[in-house]
CSV table of C-alpha atoms in Angstrom, one decimal:
chain,number,residue,atom,x,y,z
H,1,UNK,CA,-18.7,-11.4,-10.1
H,2,UNK,CA,-22.1,-12.5,-8.9
H,3,UNK,CA,-25.0,-10.0,-8.7
H,4,UNK,CA,-24.9,-9.9,-4.9
H,5,UNK,CA,-21.2,-8.9,-4.9
H,6,UNK,CA,-21.8,-6.3,-7.5
H,7,UNK,CA,-24.7,-4.8,-5.5
H,8,UNK,CA,-22.7,-4.9,-2.3
H,9,UNK,CA,-19.7,-3.1,-4.0
H,10,UNK,CA,-21.9,-0.4,-5.5
H,11,UNK,CA,-23.7,0.2,-2.2
H,12,UNK,CA,-20.4,0.4,-0.3
H,13,UNK,CA,-18.9,2.7,-2.9
H,14,UNK,CA,-21.8,5.1,-2.3
H,15,UNK,CA,-21.2,5.0,1.4
H,16,UNK,CA,-17.5,5.7,0.9
H,17,UNK,CA,-18.4,8.7,-1.3
H,18,UNK,CA,-20.9,10.1,1.2
H,19,UNK,CA,-18.5,9.7,4.1
H,20,UNK,CA,-15.5,11.1,2.4
H,21,UNK,CA,-17.4,14.1,0.9
H,22,UNK,CA,-18.2,15.2,4.4
H,23,UNK,CA,-14.6,14.5,5.5
H,24,UNK,CA,-13.0,16.4,2.7
H,25,UNK,CA,-14.8,19.6,3.8
H,26,UNK,CA,-13.2,19.2,7.2
H,27,UNK,CA,-9.8,18.1,5.9
H,28,UNK,CA,-8.7,20.9,3.6
H,29,UNK,CA,-5.0,21.6,3.9
H,30,UNK,CA,-4.4,18.4,5.8
H,31,UNK,CA,-2.2,15.4,5.1
H,32,UNK,CA,-3.8,12.8,7.4
H,33,UNK,CA,-2.1,9.8,9.0
H,34,UNK,CA,-4.1,9.0,12.2
H,35,UNK,CA,-7.2,10.5,13.9
H,36,UNK,CA,-7.8,12.4,17.1
H,37,UNK,CA,-11.3,11.9,18.5
H,38,UNK,CA,-12.4,10.7,15.1
H,39,UNK,CA,-11.0,13.7,13.1
H,40,UNK,CA,-7.9,13.4,10.9
H,41,UNK,CA,-4.6,14.7,12.2
H,42,UNK,CA,-2.2,16.5,10.0
H,43,UNK,CA,1.3,15.3,8.9
H,44,UNK,CA,2.1,18.4,6.9
H,45,UNK,CA,4.9,19.3,9.3
H,46,UNK,CA,6.4,15.8,8.8
H,47,UNK,CA,6.3,16.1,5.1
H,48,UNK,CA,8.6,13.1,4.3
H,49,UNK,CA,6.5,10.6,6.3
H,50,UNK,CA,5.9,7.5,4.2
H,51,UNK,CA,2.1,7.6,4.4
H,52,UNK,CA,1.7,11.1,3.1
H,53,UNK,CA,0.5,10.0,-0.4
H,54,UNK,CA,-2.4,7.8,0.7
H,55,UNK,CA,-5.1,10.4,1.4
H,56,UNK,CA,-4.2,12.1,-1.8
H,57,UNK,CA,-4.6,8.7,-3.6
H,58,UNK,CA,-8.0,8.2,-2.0
H,59,UNK,CA,-9.0,11.7,-3.1
H,60,UNK,CA,-8.0,11.0,-6.7
H,61,UNK,CA,-10.0,7.7,-6.6
H,62,UNK,CA,-13.0,9.7,-5.5
H,63,UNK,CA,-12.5,12.5,-8.0
H,64,UNK,CA,-12.2,9.9,-10.8
H,65,UNK,CA,-15.3,8.1,-9.7
H,66,UNK,CA,-17.6,11.1,-8.8
H,67,UNK,CA,-16.0,14.3,-10.2
H,68,UNK,CA,-16.4,16.5,-7.1
H,69,UNK,CA,-13.8,19.3,-7.4
H,70,UNK,CA,-13.1,19.3,-3.7
H,71,UNK,CA,-11.4,15.9,-4.1
H,72,UNK,CA,-9.1,17.2,-6.9
H,73,UNK,CA,-8.3,20.5,-5.1
H,74,UNK,CA,-7.4,18.7,-1.8
H,75,UNK,CA,-5.3,16.1,-3.7
H,76,UNK,CA,-3.4,18.9,-5.5
H,77,UNK,CA,-2.7,20.7,-2.3
H,78,UNK,CA,-1.1,17.5,-0.9
H,79,UNK,CA,1.0,17.0,-4.0
H,80,UNK,CA,2.2,20.6,-3.9
H,81,UNK,CA,3.3,20.2,-0.3
H,82,UNK,CA,5.3,17.1,-1.1
H,83,UNK,CA,7.7,19.2,-3.2
H,84,UNK,CA,9.4,20.0,0.1
H,85,UNK,CA,10.2,16.4,0.5
H,86,UNK,CA,11.6,16.1,-3.0
H,87,UNK,CA,14.2,18.8,-2.0
H,88,UNK,CA,15.2,17.0,1.2
H,89,UNK,CA,17.9,14.3,0.6
H,90,UNK,CA,17.4,12.6,4.0
H,91,UNK,CA,13.7,12.8,3.5
H,92,UNK,CA,13.8,10.6,0.4
H,93,UNK,CA,13.8,6.9,0.9
H,94,UNK,CA,12.3,3.8,-0.8
H,95,UNK,CA,8.7,4.8,-0.2
H,96,UNK,CA,8.7,7.3,-3.1
H,97,UNK,CA,6.1,5.0,-4.8
H,98,UNK,CA,3.6,5.4,-2.0
H,99,UNK,CA,4.0,9.2,-2.1
H,100,UNK,CA,4.2,10.1,-5.7
H,101,UNK,CA,2.3,7.3,-7.5
H,102,UNK,CA,-0.8,8.1,-5.5
H,103,UNK,CA,-0.4,11.9,-6.0
H,104,UNK,CA,1.7,13.0,-9.0
H,105,UNK,CA,1.3,9.9,-11.2
H,106,UNK,CA,-2.5,9.9,-10.5
H,107,UNK,CA,-2.8,13.5,-11.3
H,108,UNK,CA,-0.8,13.1,-14.6
H,109,UNK,CA,-2.9,10.1,-15.6
H,110,UNK,CA,-6.1,12.1,-15.2
H,111,UNK,CA,-5.0,15.6,-16.3
H,112,UNK,CA,-1.7,15.2,-18.2
H,113,UNK,CA,-0.2,17.9,-15.8
H,114,UNK,CA,3.4,18.2,-16.9
H,115,UNK,CA,4.5,19.4,-13.5
H,116,UNK,CA,3.1,16.2,-11.9
H,117,UNK,CA,4.9,14.1,-14.5
H,118,UNK,CA,8.2,15.9,-13.6
H,119,UNK,CA,7.7,15.4,-9.9
H,120,UNK,CA,7.1,11.7,-10.4
H,121,UNK,CA,10.1,11.2,-12.6
H,122,UNK,CA,12.3,13.0,-10.1
H,123,UNK,CA,11.0,10.7,-7.4
H,124,UNK,CA,11.6,7.6,-9.7
H,125,UNK,CA,15.2,8.7,-10.4
H,126,UNK,CA,15.8,9.0,-6.7
H,127,UNK,CA,14.3,5.6,-6.0
H,128,UNK,CA,16.5,4.1,-8.7
H,129,UNK,CA,19.5,5.7,-7.1
H,130,UNK,CA,19.0,3.6,-4.0
H,131,UNK,CA,19.8,0.4,-5.9
H,132,UNK,CA,22.7,-1.6,-4.4
H,133,UNK,CA,24.5,-3.2,-7.4
H,134,UNK,CA,26.3,-5.8,-5.3
H,135,UNK,CA,23.2,-7.2,-3.6
H,136,UNK,CA,20.7,-6.2,-6.4
H,137,UNK,CA,18.3,-4.7,-3.9
H,138,UNK,CA,16.8,-1.2,-3.2
H,139,UNK,CA,17.9,0.1,0.1
H,140,UNK,CA,15.0,0.8,2.4
H,141,UNK,CA,15.6,3.6,4.9
H,142,UNK,CA,18.3,6.2,5.6
H,143,UNK,CA,20.4,5.7,8.7
H,144,UNK,CA,19.2,7.3,11.9
H,145,UNK,CA,20.4,7.4,15.5
H,146,UNK,CA,23.8,6.2,14.6
H,147,UNK,CA,22.4,2.9,13.3
H,148,UNK,CA,23.9,1.8,9.9
H,149,UNK,CA,21.3,0.3,7.7
H,150,UNK,CA,22.8,0.6,4.2
H,151,UNK,CA,22.3,-3.1,3.7
H,152,UNK,CA,18.6,-3.3,4.8
H,153,UNK,CA,15.8,-4.0,2.4
H,154,UNK,CA,12.1,-4.5,3.4
H,155,UNK,CA,9.2,-6.3,1.8
H,156,UNK,CA,7.2,-3.0,1.6
H,157,UNK,CA,9.4,-1.9,-1.3
H,158,UNK,CA,7.6,-4.3,-3.6
H,159,UNK,CA,4.7,-1.8,-3.7
H,160,UNK,CA,7.1,1.1,-4.6
H,161,UNK,CA,8.5,-0.7,-7.7
H,162,UNK,CA,5.5,0.3,-9.9
H,163,UNK,CA,6.9,3.9,-9.8
H,164,UNK,CA,9.9,2.5,-11.6
H,165,UNK,CA,7.8,0.5,-14.1
H,166,UNK,CA,5.8,3.7,-14.8
H,167,UNK,CA,9.0,5.7,-15.4
H,168,UNK,CA,10.3,3.1,-17.8
H,169,UNK,CA,7.0,3.2,-19.7
H,170,UNK,CA,6.8,6.9,-19.7
H,171,UNK,CA,10.4,7.7,-20.8
H,172,UNK,CA,11.3,4.5,-22.7
H,173,UNK,CA,14.3,4.2,-20.5
H,174,UNK,CA,14.7,0.5,-19.6
H,175,UNK,CA,17.1,1.1,-16.6
H,176,UNK,CA,14.1,1.9,-14.4
H,177,UNK,CA,12.3,-1.4,-15.1
H,178,UNK,CA,15.7,-3.3,-15.0
H,179,UNK,CA,16.2,-2.0,-11.4
H,180,UNK,CA,12.7,-2.9,-10.4
H,181,UNK,CA,13.0,-6.4,-11.8
H,182,UNK,CA,16.4,-6.9,-10.2
H,183,UNK,CA,14.9,-6.0,-6.8
H,184,UNK,CA,11.9,-8.2,-7.3
H,185,UNK,CA,14.1,-11.1,-8.2
H,186,UNK,CA,16.1,-10.6,-5.0
H,187,UNK,CA,13.0,-10.2,-2.9
H,188,UNK,CA,11.5,-13.5,-4.3
H,189,UNK,CA,14.5,-15.4,-3.1
H,190,UNK,CA,15.3,-13.6,0.2
H,191,UNK,CA,11.9,-12.6,1.6
H,192,UNK,CA,9.6,-15.4,0.6
H,193,UNK,CA,9.8,-18.5,2.8
H,194,UNK,CA,9.1,-22.1,1.6
H,195,UNK,CA,5.6,-22.0,3.1
H,196,UNK,CA,4.7,-18.7,1.4
H,197,UNK,CA,5.1,-16.6,4.6
H,198,UNK,CA,7.2,-13.4,4.3
H,199,UNK,CA,10.2,-11.9,6.1
H,200,UNK,CA,9.8,-8.2,6.8
H,201,UNK,CA,13.5,-7.0,6.9
H,202,UNK,CA,16.5,-8.7,5.2
H,203,UNK,CA,20.0,-7.6,5.9
H,204,UNK,CA,22.7,-7.7,3.2
H,205,UNK,CA,26.3,-6.8,3.4
H,206,UNK,CA,26.2,-3.5,1.4
H,207,UNK,CA,29.7,-4.1,0.0
H,208,UNK,CA,29.5,-7.7,-1.1
H,209,UNK,CA,25.8,-8.2,-1.4
H,210,UNK,CA,25.9,-11.3,0.7
H,211,UNK,CA,22.7,-12.0,2.7
H,212,UNK,CA,23.4,-11.7,6.4
H,213,UNK,CA,20.1,-12.5,7.9
H,214,UNK,CA,16.5,-11.5,8.6
H,215,UNK,CA,14.8,-9.3,11.3
H,216,UNK,CA,11.3,-9.5,12.7
H,217,UNK,CA,10.7,-5.8,12.0
H,218,UNK,CA,7.1,-4.8,12.6
H,219,UNK,CA,6.1,-8.4,13.2
H,220,UNK,CA,6.3,-10.4,16.4
H,221,UNK,CA,9.8,-11.9,15.9
H,222,UNK,CA,12.2,-13.4,13.4
H,223,UNK,CA,10.3,-16.2,11.5
H,224,UNK,CA,6.8,-15.0,12.4
H,225,UNK,CA,4.3,-13.8,9.9
H,226,UNK,CA,3.5,-10.0,10.0
H,227,UNK,CA,0.3,-9.8,8.1
H,228,UNK,CA,0.7,-6.4,6.5
H,229,UNK,CA,4.0,-7.6,5.1
H,230,UNK,CA,2.2,-10.5,3.7
H,231,UNK,CA,-0.2,-8.1,2.0
H,232,UNK,CA,2.6,-6.1,0.5
H,233,UNK,CA,4.1,-9.3,-1.0
H,234,UNK,CA,0.7,-10.5,-2.4
H,235,UNK,CA,0.0,-7.2,-4.1
H,236,UNK,CA,3.6,-6.2,-4.9
H,237,UNK,CA,4.5,-9.4,-6.7
H,238,UNK,CA,1.2,-9.4,-8.6
H,239,UNK,CA,1.9,-5.9,-9.8
H,240,UNK,CA,5.4,-6.9,-10.9
H,241,UNK,CA,3.7,-9.6,-13.0
H,242,UNK,CA,1.3,-7.1,-14.5
H,243,UNK,CA,4.2,-4.8,-15.6
H,244,UNK,CA,6.6,-7.5,-16.8
H,245,UNK,CA,4.6,-10.6,-17.7
H,246,UNK,CA,7.2,-12.7,-15.9
H,247,UNK,CA,5.4,-15.8,-14.6
H,248,UNK,CA,7.7,-16.2,-11.6
H,249,UNK,CA,6.2,-13.1,-10.1
H,250,UNK,CA,2.6,-14.3,-10.4
H,251,UNK,CA,3.7,-17.7,-9.0
H,252,UNK,CA,5.2,-15.9,-6.0
H,253,UNK,CA,2.1,-13.7,-5.5
H,254,UNK,CA,-0.1,-16.8,-5.6
H,255,UNK,CA,2.1,-18.6,-3.1
H,256,UNK,CA,2.0,-15.6,-0.6
H,257,UNK,CA,-1.8,-15.2,-1.2
H,258,UNK,CA,-2.6,-18.9,-0.5
H,259,UNK,CA,-0.6,-18.7,2.8
H,260,UNK,CA,-2.6,-15.6,3.8
H,261,UNK,CA,-5.9,-17.2,2.9
H,262,UNK,CA,-5.1,-20.4,4.8
H,263,UNK,CA,-4.5,-18.4,8.0
H,264,UNK,CA,-7.5,-16.2,8.0
H,265,UNK,CA,-9.4,-16.7,11.3
H,266,UNK,CA,-13.0,-17.9,11.2
H,267,UNK,CA,-14.0,-14.3,12.2
H,268,UNK,CA,-12.4,-12.9,9.1
H,269,UNK,CA,-10.6,-10.3,11.2
H,270,UNK,CA,-6.8,-10.2,10.5
H,271,UNK,CA,-4.3,-10.2,13.4
H,272,UNK,CA,-1.2,-8.1,13.4
H,273,UNK,CA,0.9,-11.3,13.1
H,274,UNK,CA,-0.5,-14.7,12.1
H,275,UNK,CA,1.8,-16.2,14.8
H,276,UNK,CA,0.5,-14.1,17.7
H,277,UNK,CA,-1.2,-15.6,20.7
H,278,UNK,CA,-4.9,-16.3,20.0
H,279,UNK,CA,-5.8,-14.5,23.2
H,280,UNK,CA,-4.5,-11.2,21.9
H,281,UNK,CA,-7.2,-9.0,20.2
H,282,UNK,CA,-4.6,-6.9,18.2
H,283,UNK,CA,-5.9,-6.6,14.7
H,284,UNK,CA,-4.7,-5.0,11.5
H,285,UNK,CA,-7.5,-4.0,9.3
H,286,UNK,CA,-5.0,-2.4,6.9
H,287,UNK,CA,-3.5,-5.8,6.2
H,288,UNK,CA,-6.9,-7.2,5.3
H,289,UNK,CA,-7.6,-4.3,2.8
H,290,UNK,CA,-4.1,-4.6,1.2
H,291,UNK,CA,-4.4,-8.3,0.8
H,292,UNK,CA,-7.9,-8.0,-0.7
H,293,UNK,CA,-6.5,-5.6,-3.3
H,294,UNK,CA,-3.7,-8.1,-4.1
H,295,UNK,CA,-6.2,-11.0,-4.3
H,296,UNK,CA,-8.3,-9.0,-6.8
H,297,UNK,CA,-5.2,-8.2,-8.9
H,298,UNK,CA,-4.2,-11.9,-9.0
H,299,UNK,CA,-7.7,-12.8,-10.0
H,300,UNK,CA,-7.4,-10.8,-13.2
H,301,UNK,CA,-4.3,-12.8,-14.3
H,302,UNK,CA,-5.1,-16.5,-13.5
H,303,UNK,CA,-7.1,-19.2,-15.2
H,304,UNK,CA,-10.9,-19.4,-15.0
H,305,UNK,CA,-10.6,-22.3,-12.7
H,306,UNK,CA,-8.4,-20.4,-10.3
H,307,UNK,CA,-10.4,-17.1,-10.2
H,308,UNK,CA,-13.1,-18.0,-7.7
H,309,UNK,CA,-10.5,-18.8,-5.0
H,310,UNK,CA,-8.9,-15.3,-5.1
H,311,UNK,CA,-12.2,-13.5,-5.7
H,312,UNK,CA,-14.0,-15.2,-2.8
H,313,UNK,CA,-11.0,-14.7,-0.4
H,314,UNK,CA,-11.0,-11.0,-1.3
H,315,UNK,CA,-14.8,-10.7,-0.8
H,316,UNK,CA,-14.6,-12.4,2.6
H,317,UNK,CA,-12.0,-9.9,3.7
H,318,UNK,CA,-13.9,-6.9,2.4
H,319,UNK,CA,-17.3,-7.9,3.6
H,320,UNK,CA,-15.9,-8.5,7.1
H,321,UNK,CA,-14.3,-5.1,7.0
H,322,UNK,CA,-17.5,-3.4,5.9
H,323,UNK,CA,-19.7,-5.2,8.4
H,324,UNK,CA,-17.5,-5.3,11.4
H,325,UNK,CA,-14.8,-2.7,11.1
H,326,UNK,CA,-16.2,0.3,9.2
H,327,UNK,CA,-17.4,3.5,10.7
H,328,UNK,CA,-20.1,5.2,8.5
H,329,UNK,CA,-20.8,8.1,10.9
H,330,UNK,CA,-20.3,11.2,8.7
H,331,UNK,CA,-19.2,13.2,11.8
H,332,UNK,CA,-15.9,11.3,11.8
H,333,UNK,CA,-13.2,11.3,9.1
H,334,UNK,CA,-12.0,7.7,9.0
H,335,UNK,CA,-13.6,4.5,7.7
H,336,UNK,CA,-11.7,1.5,8.9
H,337,UNK,CA,-11.2,0.8,12.6
H,338,UNK,CA,-8.7,-1.5,14.2
H,339,UNK,CA,-5.5,-1.0,12.3
H,340,UNK,CA,-2.1,-1.5,13.9
H,341,UNK,CA,1.4,-0.2,12.9
H,342,UNK,CA,3.6,-2.8,14.5
H,343,UNK,CA,3.3,-5.8,16.8
H,344,UNK,CA,5.6,-4.4,19.5
H,345,UNK,CA,3.9,-1.0,19.7
H,346,UNK,CA,2.1,-0.1,22.9
H,347,UNK,CA,-1.1,0.9,21.0
H,348,UNK,CA,-3.2,-1.2,18.7
H,349,UNK,CA,-6.6,-1.2,17.0
H,350,UNK,CA,-7.0,2.4,15.7
H,351,UNK,CA,-7.7,4.0,12.3
H,352,UNK,CA,-4.8,4.5,9.9
H,353,UNK,CA,-5.1,6.4,6.6
H,354,UNK,CA,-3.7,3.7,4.3
H,355,UNK,CA,-6.4,1.2,5.5
H,356,UNK,CA,-9.0,3.6,4.1
H,357,UNK,CA,-7.1,4.0,0.8
H,358,UNK,CA,-6.8,0.3,0.1
H,359,UNK,CA,-10.4,-0.4,1.2
H,360,UNK,CA,-11.6,2.3,-1.2
H,361,UNK,CA,-9.4,1.0,-4.0
H,362,UNK,CA,-10.7,-2.6,-3.6
H,363,UNK,CA,-14.3,-1.6,-3.5
H,364,UNK,CA,-13.9,0.7,-6.6
H,365,UNK,CA,-12.2,-2.2,-8.4
H,366,UNK,CA,-15.2,-4.3,-7.8
H,367,UNK,CA,-17.7,-1.8,-9.2
H,368,UNK,CA,-15.6,-0.4,-12.1
H,369,UNK,CA,-14.9,3.0,-10.6
H,370,UNK,CA,-11.1,2.4,-9.9
H,371,UNK,CA,-8.4,4.7,-11.2
H,372,UNK,CA,-5.4,2.3,-11.6
H,373,UNK,CA,-2.6,3.8,-9.4
H,374,UNK,CA,0.1,1.2,-9.7
């Protein structure tokens, strides 16, 4: 990394620290998701919500980098609250990695807390239990509103597989990594299109395992390119390569990354869907941050000749976020502006907690302050 990038990363890390130190004082006992008038909301009453580990993960990143006790105490409070979700069968789904890698596994890595290890292994066992043997995929959500979705899998799950890889490494039990690799193999065939773009939802027959079709999900439509899903694929397949050494996962990650890079607008601001109308101003800053993390992960595994492409793409995304979409006012809690949950939602361009997590992780990667979470 050149000296200018290093200086930028160190300066941005300090701004993140200053911002989040102030925010942490206001956010005790909260599990944030969105903001209200610039101040974090609280998802504690919706304890099984899929994003409930991200703020804890950001706090552990900050504690690892700077050592302030408030970050550790707030993160432990979130982890303790998540015990309620572990005891709720319908509250457990494929997003256990997002919740317990960023809280319990992070805690265990730093402190060797045995209760944290136990929580994470319980979550990993539940995630492994969602594996469909016929289709060789991990089922995404539980059924709701009478809709049967036993055969649904989504690209997001690639980011939850590291919980299984961790469990395999921690226990020496290969069944966890076997399930993770089986799902990754299925995903590489069913979710990744020839041009490197990504399906969000794939439907399988839960009895036979036969692929039925795809769904547009949180993107614009079937066949379009939901940018956050593209980010999940870039980072998720790169992480499966890190944990297994299987070259096909790195190849898939690079394919998805090159598609993303080729579609970045001149402004550097990432739309909700790469296929959306150019007149729409709907952005997803979270997709940019996730993709940047994935690009930096890929960069660590490729040849010297390939490294500049992935590093420069990540830096373009991150510098654009810092310059155009970051709020450094210490009277507000969030950092990144202009995130979006889904294309067909009525509301777009607002702060979302996981955007801040991935932005923090990417910046800390660049300046050597990162706690590896995945």
